[in-house]
Short mmCIF file of N, CA and C and ligand atoms in Angstrom, two decimals:
data_model
loop_
_atom_site.label_atom_id
_atom_site.label_comp_id
_atom_site.label_asym_id
_atom_site.label_seq_id
_atom_site.Cartn_x
_atom_site.Cartn_y
_atom_site.Cartn_z
N MET A 1 17.99 -23.24 -21.80
CA MET A 1 16.63 -23.56 -21.39
C MET A 1 15.66 -23.29 -22.53
N ILE A 2 15.86 -22.17 -23.21
CA ILE A 2 14.98 -21.85 -24.35
C ILE A 2 15.13 -22.91 -25.44
N LYS A 3 16.36 -23.32 -25.70
CA LYS A 3 16.58 -24.36 -26.72
C LYS A 3 15.93 -25.68 -26.31
N LEU A 4 15.97 -25.98 -25.02
CA LEU A 4 15.36 -27.22 -24.54
C LEU A 4 13.84 -27.19 -24.75
N ASP A 5 13.24 -26.05 -24.47
CA ASP A 5 11.80 -25.89 -24.73
C ASP A 5 11.51 -26.10 -26.22
N HIS A 6 12.34 -25.48 -27.07
CA HIS A 6 12.14 -25.63 -28.51
C HIS A 6 12.22 -27.10 -28.92
N ALA A 7 13.23 -27.80 -28.37
CA ALA A 7 13.42 -29.21 -28.74
C ALA A 7 12.22 -30.05 -28.30
N HIS A 8 11.69 -29.76 -27.10
CA HIS A 8 10.55 -30.54 -26.61
C HIS A 8 9.33 -30.34 -27.50
N VAL A 9 9.07 -29.09 -27.87
CA VAL A 9 7.84 -28.84 -28.63
C VAL A 9 8.00 -29.35 -30.07
N THR A 10 9.21 -29.26 -30.62
CA THR A 10 9.44 -29.80 -31.97
C THR A 10 9.26 -31.31 -31.97
N ALA A 11 9.78 -31.97 -30.92
CA ALA A 11 9.62 -33.42 -30.81
C ALA A 11 8.15 -33.80 -30.69
N ALA A 12 7.40 -32.97 -29.96
CA ALA A 12 5.96 -33.26 -29.81
C ALA A 12 5.25 -33.15 -31.16
N PHE A 13 5.61 -32.15 -31.96
CA PHE A 13 5.03 -32.04 -33.30
C PHE A 13 5.34 -33.30 -34.12
N HIS A 14 6.55 -33.80 -34.00
CA HIS A 14 6.93 -34.98 -34.78
C HIS A 14 6.18 -36.23 -34.36
N ARG A 15 5.54 -36.18 -33.20
CA ARG A 15 4.74 -37.33 -32.75
C ARG A 15 3.31 -37.27 -33.31
N TYR A 16 2.96 -36.16 -33.94
CA TYR A 16 1.60 -36.02 -34.48
C TYR A 16 1.43 -36.92 -35.70
N ARG A 17 0.37 -37.71 -35.69
CA ARG A 17 0.07 -38.61 -36.80
C ARG A 17 -1.33 -38.31 -37.30
N ILE A 18 -1.46 -38.13 -38.62
CA ILE A 18 -2.75 -37.81 -39.21
C ILE A 18 -3.77 -38.92 -38.97
N ASP A 19 -3.30 -40.17 -38.91
CA ASP A 19 -4.23 -41.29 -38.74
C ASP A 19 -4.39 -41.71 -37.27
N ALA A 20 -3.92 -40.90 -36.36
CA ALA A 20 -4.07 -41.22 -34.94
C ALA A 20 -5.52 -41.02 -34.50
N PRO A 21 -5.95 -41.69 -33.41
CA PRO A 21 -7.30 -41.44 -32.90
C PRO A 21 -7.49 -39.97 -32.55
N HIS A 22 -8.72 -39.50 -32.71
CA HIS A 22 -8.98 -38.07 -32.49
C HIS A 22 -8.61 -37.63 -31.08
N TRP A 23 -8.90 -38.49 -30.09
CA TRP A 23 -8.62 -38.09 -28.71
C TRP A 23 -7.12 -37.90 -28.50
N ARG A 24 -6.33 -38.72 -29.19
CA ARG A 24 -4.88 -38.58 -29.01
C ARG A 24 -4.34 -37.34 -29.73
N LYS A 25 -4.89 -37.07 -30.92
CA LYS A 25 -4.51 -35.83 -31.61
C LYS A 25 -4.81 -34.62 -30.73
N ALA A 26 -6.02 -34.61 -30.17
CA ALA A 26 -6.43 -33.44 -29.37
C ALA A 26 -5.52 -33.29 -28.15
N ALA A 27 -5.19 -34.41 -27.50
CA ALA A 27 -4.35 -34.33 -26.31
C ALA A 27 -2.96 -33.81 -26.66
N LEU A 28 -2.42 -34.31 -27.77
CA LEU A 28 -1.08 -33.88 -28.17
C LEU A 28 -1.08 -32.40 -28.56
N VAL A 29 -2.09 -32.00 -29.32
CA VAL A 29 -2.17 -30.60 -29.75
C VAL A 29 -2.38 -29.68 -28.55
N ASN A 30 -3.23 -30.10 -27.61
CA ASN A 30 -3.43 -29.26 -26.42
C ASN A 30 -2.15 -29.14 -25.60
N THR A 31 -1.39 -30.23 -25.54
CA THR A 31 -0.10 -30.19 -24.83
C THR A 31 0.85 -29.23 -25.52
N ILE A 32 0.93 -29.33 -26.84
CA ILE A 32 1.79 -28.44 -27.62
C ILE A 32 1.37 -26.98 -27.42
N CYS A 33 0.07 -26.73 -27.49
CA CYS A 33 -0.41 -25.35 -27.37
C CYS A 33 -0.09 -24.76 -26.00
N ALA A 34 -0.29 -25.56 -24.95
CA ALA A 34 0.02 -25.06 -23.60
C ALA A 34 1.51 -24.77 -23.47
N ALA A 35 2.34 -25.66 -24.00
CA ALA A 35 3.79 -25.45 -23.92
C ALA A 35 4.19 -24.19 -24.68
N LEU A 36 3.60 -23.98 -25.85
CA LEU A 36 3.93 -22.79 -26.64
C LEU A 36 3.49 -21.52 -25.94
N GLU A 37 2.29 -21.56 -25.36
CA GLU A 37 1.79 -20.35 -24.69
C GLU A 37 2.68 -19.97 -23.51
N ILE A 38 3.06 -20.97 -22.72
CA ILE A 38 3.91 -20.69 -21.55
C ILE A 38 5.28 -20.20 -22.01
N HIS A 39 5.84 -20.85 -23.01
CA HIS A 39 7.16 -20.46 -23.52
C HIS A 39 7.12 -19.02 -24.07
N ALA A 40 6.11 -18.71 -24.86
CA ALA A 40 6.02 -17.37 -25.45
C ALA A 40 5.87 -16.31 -24.37
N GLN A 41 5.06 -16.62 -23.36
CA GLN A 41 4.86 -15.64 -22.28
C GLN A 41 6.15 -15.40 -21.51
N LEU A 42 6.90 -16.48 -21.24
CA LEU A 42 8.18 -16.33 -20.55
C LEU A 42 9.13 -15.45 -21.35
N GLU A 43 9.19 -15.68 -22.64
CA GLU A 43 10.08 -14.87 -23.48
C GLU A 43 9.65 -13.41 -23.49
N GLU A 44 8.34 -13.19 -23.62
CA GLU A 44 7.86 -11.81 -23.73
C GLU A 44 8.00 -11.05 -22.42
N GLU A 45 7.84 -11.76 -21.30
CA GLU A 45 7.92 -11.07 -20.01
C GLU A 45 9.37 -10.86 -19.56
N ILE A 46 10.26 -11.79 -19.89
CA ILE A 46 11.59 -11.75 -19.29
C ILE A 46 12.71 -11.67 -20.34
N PHE A 47 12.70 -12.58 -21.31
CA PHE A 47 13.85 -12.68 -22.22
C PHE A 47 13.92 -11.51 -23.20
N TYR A 48 12.84 -11.25 -23.92
CA TYR A 48 12.89 -10.19 -24.92
C TYR A 48 13.18 -8.82 -24.30
N PRO A 49 12.51 -8.45 -23.19
CA PRO A 49 12.83 -7.13 -22.60
C PRO A 49 14.30 -7.02 -22.18
N ALA A 50 14.86 -8.11 -21.64
CA ALA A 50 16.26 -8.07 -21.24
C ALA A 50 17.15 -7.90 -22.46
N LEU A 51 16.82 -8.61 -23.52
CA LEU A 51 17.63 -8.52 -24.74
C LEU A 51 17.49 -7.13 -25.36
N ARG A 52 16.29 -6.60 -25.35
CA ARG A 52 16.07 -5.27 -25.94
C ARG A 52 16.81 -4.20 -25.13
N ALA A 53 16.81 -4.36 -23.82
CA ALA A 53 17.51 -3.38 -22.98
C ALA A 53 19.02 -3.43 -23.24
N ALA A 54 19.53 -4.64 -23.48
CA ALA A 54 20.96 -4.78 -23.70
C ALA A 54 21.36 -4.38 -25.12
N LYS A 55 20.43 -4.50 -26.06
CA LYS A 55 20.75 -4.19 -27.46
C LYS A 55 19.55 -3.52 -28.11
N PRO A 56 19.32 -2.24 -27.82
CA PRO A 56 18.11 -1.54 -28.30
C PRO A 56 18.02 -1.47 -29.81
N THR A 57 19.14 -1.58 -30.50
CA THR A 57 19.12 -1.42 -31.96
C THR A 57 18.81 -2.72 -32.69
N ALA A 58 18.63 -3.80 -31.97
CA ALA A 58 18.43 -5.10 -32.63
C ALA A 58 17.01 -5.21 -33.18
N ILE A 59 16.88 -4.98 -34.49
CA ILE A 59 15.52 -5.02 -35.08
C ILE A 59 14.99 -6.45 -35.17
N ALA A 60 15.89 -7.44 -35.04
CA ALA A 60 15.44 -8.84 -35.11
C ALA A 60 14.45 -9.17 -34.00
N ILE A 61 14.52 -8.42 -32.90
CA ILE A 61 13.60 -8.68 -31.77
C ILE A 61 12.18 -8.25 -32.15
N ASP A 62 12.08 -7.25 -33.03
CA ASP A 62 10.78 -6.63 -33.31
C ASP A 62 9.75 -7.60 -33.87
N LYS A 63 10.21 -8.58 -34.62
CA LYS A 63 9.23 -9.47 -35.24
C LYS A 63 8.86 -10.67 -34.36
N SER A 64 9.53 -10.77 -33.20
CA SER A 64 9.28 -11.94 -32.35
C SER A 64 7.86 -11.99 -31.81
N VAL A 65 7.40 -10.86 -31.26
CA VAL A 65 6.05 -10.87 -30.68
C VAL A 65 4.98 -11.04 -31.76
N PRO A 66 5.09 -10.35 -32.92
CA PRO A 66 4.10 -10.64 -33.98
C PRO A 66 4.09 -12.12 -34.39
N GLU A 67 5.26 -12.75 -34.39
CA GLU A 67 5.29 -14.19 -34.73
C GLU A 67 4.62 -15.01 -33.62
N HIS A 68 4.84 -14.64 -32.37
CA HIS A 68 4.11 -15.31 -31.28
C HIS A 68 2.60 -15.13 -31.48
N ASN A 69 2.20 -13.92 -31.87
CA ASN A 69 0.77 -13.66 -32.02
C ASN A 69 0.17 -14.46 -33.18
N ALA A 70 0.96 -14.67 -34.22
CA ALA A 70 0.48 -15.53 -35.32
C ALA A 70 0.27 -16.96 -34.82
N MET A 71 1.19 -17.42 -33.96
CA MET A 71 1.01 -18.76 -33.36
C MET A 71 -0.22 -18.79 -32.48
N ARG A 72 -0.43 -17.70 -31.72
CA ARG A 72 -1.62 -17.65 -30.85
C ARG A 72 -2.90 -17.69 -31.69
N ASP A 73 -2.87 -17.07 -32.86
CA ASP A 73 -4.05 -17.13 -33.73
C ASP A 73 -4.32 -18.57 -34.17
N SER A 74 -3.26 -19.28 -34.54
CA SER A 74 -3.44 -20.68 -34.95
C SER A 74 -3.91 -21.53 -33.77
N ILE A 75 -3.37 -21.25 -32.58
CA ILE A 75 -3.79 -21.99 -31.37
C ILE A 75 -5.27 -21.73 -31.10
N ALA A 76 -5.67 -20.46 -31.21
CA ALA A 76 -7.08 -20.12 -30.97
C ALA A 76 -7.97 -20.82 -31.98
N LYS A 77 -7.52 -20.87 -33.23
CA LYS A 77 -8.30 -21.54 -34.27
C LYS A 77 -8.43 -23.02 -33.95
N LEU A 78 -7.32 -23.66 -33.55
CA LEU A 78 -7.36 -25.10 -33.24
C LEU A 78 -8.33 -25.38 -32.10
N ARG A 79 -8.40 -24.46 -31.13
CA ARG A 79 -9.26 -24.69 -29.97
C ARG A 79 -10.74 -24.61 -30.32
N THR A 80 -11.05 -24.04 -31.49
CA THR A 80 -12.45 -24.01 -31.91
C THR A 80 -12.80 -25.23 -32.75
N MET A 81 -11.78 -26.04 -33.09
CA MET A 81 -11.99 -27.15 -34.02
C MET A 81 -11.95 -28.48 -33.29
N ASP A 82 -12.75 -29.43 -33.79
CA ASP A 82 -12.66 -30.80 -33.34
C ASP A 82 -11.65 -31.51 -34.25
N PRO A 83 -10.86 -32.46 -33.71
CA PRO A 83 -9.88 -33.14 -34.56
C PRO A 83 -10.49 -33.86 -35.76
N SER A 84 -11.81 -34.12 -35.71
CA SER A 84 -12.46 -34.76 -36.86
C SER A 84 -12.82 -33.76 -37.95
N THR A 85 -12.69 -32.46 -37.65
CA THR A 85 -13.07 -31.41 -38.59
C THR A 85 -12.12 -31.38 -39.77
N PRO A 86 -12.66 -31.25 -41.00
CA PRO A 86 -11.75 -31.03 -42.14
C PRO A 86 -10.92 -29.77 -41.90
N GLY A 87 -9.66 -29.86 -42.17
CA GLY A 87 -8.80 -28.70 -41.96
C GLY A 87 -8.03 -28.72 -40.66
N TYR A 88 -8.40 -29.64 -39.75
CA TYR A 88 -7.69 -29.69 -38.45
C TYR A 88 -6.22 -30.02 -38.67
N ASP A 89 -5.96 -31.08 -39.46
CA ASP A 89 -4.55 -31.47 -39.70
C ASP A 89 -3.78 -30.33 -40.36
N ASP A 90 -4.42 -29.66 -41.32
CA ASP A 90 -3.74 -28.55 -42.02
C ASP A 90 -3.42 -27.42 -41.05
N THR A 91 -4.33 -27.16 -40.11
CA THR A 91 -4.08 -26.08 -39.15
C THR A 91 -2.94 -26.46 -38.21
N VAL A 92 -2.88 -27.74 -37.82
CA VAL A 92 -1.75 -28.19 -37.01
C VAL A 92 -0.44 -28.01 -37.78
N MET A 93 -0.47 -28.35 -39.08
CA MET A 93 0.75 -28.18 -39.90
C MET A 93 1.11 -26.71 -40.05
N ASP A 94 0.10 -25.85 -40.18
CA ASP A 94 0.37 -24.40 -40.24
C ASP A 94 1.09 -23.95 -38.97
N LEU A 95 0.56 -24.40 -37.83
CA LEU A 95 1.19 -24.02 -36.55
C LEU A 95 2.62 -24.55 -36.48
N MET A 96 2.81 -25.78 -36.92
CA MET A 96 4.15 -26.37 -36.89
C MET A 96 5.12 -25.55 -37.74
N ARG A 97 4.66 -25.13 -38.93
CA ARG A 97 5.54 -24.32 -39.80
C ARG A 97 5.87 -22.98 -39.14
N GLU A 98 4.87 -22.37 -38.51
CA GLU A 98 5.13 -21.10 -37.82
C GLU A 98 6.15 -21.27 -36.71
N VAL A 99 5.99 -22.37 -35.97
CA VAL A 99 6.91 -22.61 -34.84
C VAL A 99 8.32 -22.88 -35.36
N ILE A 100 8.44 -23.71 -36.38
CA ILE A 100 9.77 -24.06 -36.90
C ILE A 100 10.48 -22.80 -37.44
N HIS A 101 9.73 -21.97 -38.15
CA HIS A 101 10.31 -20.73 -38.68
C HIS A 101 10.78 -19.82 -37.53
N HIS A 102 9.92 -19.68 -36.53
CA HIS A 102 10.24 -18.79 -35.40
C HIS A 102 11.43 -19.33 -34.60
N VAL A 103 11.42 -20.63 -34.36
CA VAL A 103 12.51 -21.25 -33.60
C VAL A 103 13.84 -21.09 -34.35
N ALA A 104 13.79 -21.25 -35.67
CA ALA A 104 15.03 -21.10 -36.46
C ALA A 104 15.57 -19.69 -36.31
N ASP A 105 14.69 -18.69 -36.38
CA ASP A 105 15.14 -17.31 -36.21
C ASP A 105 15.73 -17.09 -34.82
N GLU A 106 15.04 -17.60 -33.82
CA GLU A 106 15.54 -17.38 -32.45
C GLU A 106 16.90 -18.05 -32.25
N GLU A 107 17.02 -19.27 -32.75
CA GLU A 107 18.25 -20.02 -32.45
C GLU A 107 19.44 -19.55 -33.29
N THR A 108 19.16 -18.94 -34.44
CA THR A 108 20.28 -18.48 -35.27
C THR A 108 20.60 -17.01 -35.08
N ILE A 109 19.63 -16.23 -34.57
CA ILE A 109 19.87 -14.78 -34.42
C ILE A 109 19.80 -14.33 -32.96
N LEU A 110 18.65 -14.56 -32.32
CA LEU A 110 18.45 -13.98 -30.99
C LEU A 110 19.29 -14.66 -29.91
N LEU A 111 19.35 -15.98 -29.92
CA LEU A 111 20.10 -16.65 -28.85
C LEU A 111 21.60 -16.37 -28.93
N PRO A 112 22.21 -16.42 -30.14
CA PRO A 112 23.63 -16.02 -30.19
C PRO A 112 23.83 -14.58 -29.74
N MET A 113 22.87 -13.70 -30.08
CA MET A 113 22.96 -12.31 -29.64
C MET A 113 22.90 -12.24 -28.11
N ALA A 114 21.99 -13.02 -27.53
CA ALA A 114 21.85 -13.01 -26.07
C ALA A 114 23.12 -13.52 -25.40
N GLU A 115 23.71 -14.56 -25.95
CA GLU A 115 24.94 -15.08 -25.36
C GLU A 115 26.05 -14.04 -25.41
N ASP A 116 25.95 -13.18 -26.40
CA ASP A 116 26.97 -12.14 -26.55
C ASP A 116 26.72 -10.98 -25.59
N VAL A 117 25.49 -10.43 -25.63
CA VAL A 117 25.27 -9.18 -24.87
C VAL A 117 24.71 -9.40 -23.47
N LEU A 118 24.22 -10.60 -23.17
CA LEU A 118 23.66 -10.86 -21.84
C LEU A 118 24.47 -11.90 -21.07
N ALA A 119 25.66 -12.14 -21.51
CA ALA A 119 26.42 -13.27 -20.97
C ALA A 119 26.38 -13.35 -19.45
N ARG A 120 26.62 -12.22 -18.77
CA ARG A 120 26.68 -12.24 -17.30
C ARG A 120 25.31 -12.41 -16.66
N ASP A 121 24.28 -12.06 -17.40
CA ASP A 121 22.93 -12.07 -16.83
C ASP A 121 22.14 -13.33 -17.14
N LEU A 122 22.70 -14.21 -17.96
CA LEU A 122 21.91 -15.35 -18.43
C LEU A 122 21.45 -16.24 -17.29
N ARG A 123 22.33 -16.46 -16.31
CA ARG A 123 21.96 -17.33 -15.18
C ARG A 123 20.80 -16.72 -14.39
N THR A 124 20.88 -15.43 -14.15
CA THR A 124 19.81 -14.75 -13.41
C THR A 124 18.50 -14.78 -14.19
N LEU A 125 18.60 -14.51 -15.48
CA LEU A 125 17.39 -14.53 -16.32
C LEU A 125 16.79 -15.93 -16.34
N GLY A 126 17.63 -16.95 -16.42
CA GLY A 126 17.15 -18.33 -16.41
C GLY A 126 16.40 -18.64 -15.12
N ALA A 127 16.93 -18.16 -13.99
CA ALA A 127 16.27 -18.38 -12.70
C ALA A 127 14.92 -17.66 -12.67
N GLN A 128 14.88 -16.45 -13.20
CA GLN A 128 13.61 -15.71 -13.24
C GLN A 128 12.58 -16.44 -14.10
N MET A 129 13.05 -16.98 -15.22
CA MET A 129 12.12 -17.68 -16.10
C MET A 129 11.63 -18.97 -15.46
N ASN A 130 12.50 -19.66 -14.72
CA ASN A 130 12.07 -20.88 -14.02
C ASN A 130 10.99 -20.57 -12.99
N THR A 131 11.21 -19.50 -12.23
CA THR A 131 10.23 -19.12 -11.21
C THR A 131 8.89 -18.78 -11.85
N ARG A 132 8.96 -18.00 -12.92
CA ARG A 132 7.73 -17.60 -13.60
C ARG A 132 7.03 -18.80 -14.23
N ARG A 133 7.83 -19.75 -14.75
CA ARG A 133 7.25 -20.96 -15.35
C ARG A 133 6.42 -21.73 -14.31
N LEU A 134 6.98 -21.86 -13.11
CA LEU A 134 6.25 -22.56 -12.05
C LEU A 134 4.90 -21.90 -11.79
N GLN A 135 4.90 -20.56 -11.79
CA GLN A 135 3.65 -19.84 -11.55
C GLN A 135 2.65 -20.12 -12.68
N LEU A 136 3.14 -20.08 -13.91
CA LEU A 136 2.24 -20.28 -15.05
C LEU A 136 1.69 -21.70 -15.10
N VAL A 137 2.56 -22.69 -14.82
CA VAL A 137 2.11 -24.09 -14.81
C VAL A 137 1.12 -24.31 -13.68
N ALA A 138 1.38 -23.68 -12.53
CA ALA A 138 0.49 -23.86 -11.38
C ALA A 138 -0.91 -23.36 -11.68
N GLY A 139 -1.01 -22.43 -12.62
CA GLY A 139 -2.31 -21.87 -12.97
C GLY A 139 -3.14 -22.78 -13.85
N ARG A 140 -2.55 -23.82 -14.40
CA ARG A 140 -3.30 -24.71 -15.31
C ARG A 140 -2.85 -26.16 -15.14
N PRO A 141 -2.76 -26.68 -13.87
CA PRO A 141 -2.21 -28.02 -13.64
C PRO A 141 -3.07 -29.14 -14.21
N VAL A 142 -4.39 -29.03 -14.09
CA VAL A 142 -5.27 -30.12 -14.54
C VAL A 142 -5.20 -30.24 -16.05
N GLU A 143 -5.29 -29.10 -16.74
CA GLU A 143 -5.23 -29.08 -18.20
C GLU A 143 -3.94 -29.75 -18.68
N ILE A 144 -2.81 -29.39 -18.07
CA ILE A 144 -1.53 -29.93 -18.51
C ILE A 144 -1.43 -31.42 -18.19
N ALA A 145 -1.87 -31.82 -17.01
CA ALA A 145 -1.77 -33.23 -16.64
C ALA A 145 -2.66 -34.10 -17.51
N VAL A 146 -3.89 -33.66 -17.72
CA VAL A 146 -4.84 -34.46 -18.51
C VAL A 146 -4.36 -34.61 -19.95
N ASN A 147 -3.96 -33.51 -20.54
CA ASN A 147 -3.53 -33.57 -21.94
C ASN A 147 -2.21 -34.32 -22.09
N SER A 148 -1.31 -34.18 -21.13
CA SER A 148 -0.05 -34.92 -21.21
C SER A 148 -0.31 -36.41 -21.11
N ALA A 149 -1.26 -36.80 -20.26
CA ALA A 149 -1.58 -38.22 -20.13
C ALA A 149 -2.15 -38.77 -21.43
N GLY A 150 -2.98 -37.96 -22.10
CA GLY A 150 -3.53 -38.40 -23.38
C GLY A 150 -2.50 -38.41 -24.49
N ALA A 151 -1.59 -37.46 -24.43
CA ALA A 151 -0.57 -37.36 -25.46
C ALA A 151 0.50 -38.43 -25.29
N PHE A 152 0.71 -38.85 -24.04
CA PHE A 152 1.75 -39.85 -23.76
C PHE A 152 1.11 -40.98 -22.96
N PRO A 153 0.42 -41.92 -23.64
CA PRO A 153 -0.32 -42.98 -22.94
C PRO A 153 0.63 -43.96 -22.23
N ILE A 154 0.90 -43.68 -20.97
CA ILE A 154 1.94 -44.40 -20.25
C ILE A 154 1.61 -45.86 -20.01
N LEU A 155 0.33 -46.20 -20.05
CA LEU A 155 0.01 -47.60 -19.81
C LEU A 155 0.40 -48.47 -20.97
N LYS A 156 0.49 -47.89 -22.17
CA LYS A 156 0.81 -48.68 -23.35
C LYS A 156 2.29 -48.65 -23.68
N PHE A 157 2.91 -47.53 -23.44
CA PHE A 157 4.29 -47.37 -23.88
C PHE A 157 5.16 -46.87 -22.74
N SER A 158 6.05 -47.73 -22.28
CA SER A 158 6.88 -47.32 -21.16
C SER A 158 7.78 -46.15 -21.53
N LEU A 159 8.27 -46.13 -22.79
CA LEU A 159 9.12 -45.02 -23.21
C LEU A 159 8.35 -43.72 -23.21
N ALA A 160 7.07 -43.82 -23.62
CA ALA A 160 6.24 -42.62 -23.61
C ALA A 160 6.04 -42.14 -22.18
N GLY A 161 6.00 -43.09 -21.23
CA GLY A 161 5.90 -42.71 -19.83
C GLY A 161 7.08 -41.88 -19.40
N LEU A 162 8.25 -42.31 -19.85
CA LEU A 162 9.45 -41.53 -19.54
C LEU A 162 9.37 -40.16 -20.19
N ALA A 163 8.82 -40.13 -21.41
CA ALA A 163 8.68 -38.85 -22.10
C ALA A 163 7.74 -37.93 -21.33
N LEU A 164 6.66 -38.51 -20.75
CA LEU A 164 5.73 -37.72 -19.97
C LEU A 164 6.43 -37.11 -18.78
N VAL A 165 7.20 -37.95 -18.06
CA VAL A 165 7.93 -37.44 -16.90
C VAL A 165 8.87 -36.32 -17.33
N GLY A 166 9.55 -36.55 -18.48
CA GLY A 166 10.48 -35.54 -18.97
C GLY A 166 9.77 -34.26 -19.36
N LEU A 167 8.60 -34.41 -20.00
CA LEU A 167 7.88 -33.22 -20.43
C LEU A 167 7.35 -32.43 -19.23
N LEU A 168 6.80 -33.16 -18.25
CA LEU A 168 6.30 -32.47 -17.07
C LEU A 168 7.44 -31.81 -16.31
N ALA A 169 8.60 -32.51 -16.27
CA ALA A 169 9.76 -31.91 -15.62
C ALA A 169 10.19 -30.66 -16.36
N ALA A 170 10.09 -30.74 -17.70
CA ALA A 170 10.47 -29.58 -18.50
C ALA A 170 9.51 -28.43 -18.22
N PHE A 171 8.22 -28.77 -18.05
CA PHE A 171 7.26 -27.72 -17.74
C PHE A 171 7.55 -27.10 -16.38
N SER A 172 7.82 -27.96 -15.41
CA SER A 172 7.90 -27.45 -14.04
C SER A 172 9.31 -27.09 -13.64
N ARG A 173 10.30 -27.70 -14.29
CA ARG A 173 11.70 -27.47 -13.97
C ARG A 173 11.98 -27.72 -12.47
N ILE A 174 11.28 -28.70 -11.89
CA ILE A 174 11.54 -29.04 -10.49
C ILE A 174 12.67 -30.06 -10.48
N PRO A 175 13.72 -29.84 -9.69
CA PRO A 175 14.80 -30.82 -9.63
C PRO A 175 14.28 -32.18 -9.22
N PRO A 176 14.81 -33.30 -9.77
CA PRO A 176 14.32 -34.65 -9.47
C PRO A 176 14.23 -34.93 -7.97
N ALA A 177 15.20 -34.48 -7.19
CA ALA A 177 15.20 -34.77 -5.77
C ALA A 177 13.98 -34.17 -5.10
N GLN A 178 13.64 -32.94 -5.52
CA GLN A 178 12.48 -32.29 -4.94
C GLN A 178 11.19 -32.94 -5.39
N ARG A 179 11.17 -33.40 -6.67
CA ARG A 179 9.96 -34.07 -7.15
C ARG A 179 9.67 -35.31 -6.33
N GLY A 180 10.74 -36.06 -6.02
CA GLY A 180 10.56 -37.28 -5.25
C GLY A 180 10.10 -37.01 -3.85
N ALA A 181 10.47 -35.84 -3.31
CA ALA A 181 10.13 -35.53 -1.93
C ALA A 181 8.71 -35.02 -1.80
N ARG A 182 8.07 -34.67 -2.94
CA ARG A 182 6.74 -34.08 -2.86
C ARG A 182 5.66 -35.14 -2.82
FE1 FE2 B 201 11.47 -19.46 -28.15
FE1 FE2 B 202 9.79 -16.90 -29.26
#
């Protein structure tokens, strides 16, 4: 699940175009920022504490929260900027570099460690993270829907429409059958 979140946000960064209309840049960046904030909070509340409890000597965990905080600083900076502002693209690239560096560390060090020391608990932890994700998404539904619609203009691109459905499903983790019933 963590890897899937990483893949979604990395793919979203790859959709960023410097020459895109400002409204589309802002929508995509806001979508990325919301996804990062929710993902970081899930890790800090559930994943990192579980990993630390299972492997207290793992110093690799220690730099995770400071790296999240560096991303939060870049997110806060972006939220003060208009996409037309000089430096906006550079700040997006700074955030992308921070995310790529952090994701690489997690996927090469922390996740293999978790598979080793938390093997029996991974399913339970995943369920806890899904439940918490629903709570966090429920707290900001309009923001996520509006920005996702701007980031993935479904009226123009049918494939982007599918991407929107996939991204929202990734945010909410609601099984397709339940989504259809709602
Ligand atoms: Fe992560
Ligand atoms: Fe992380």
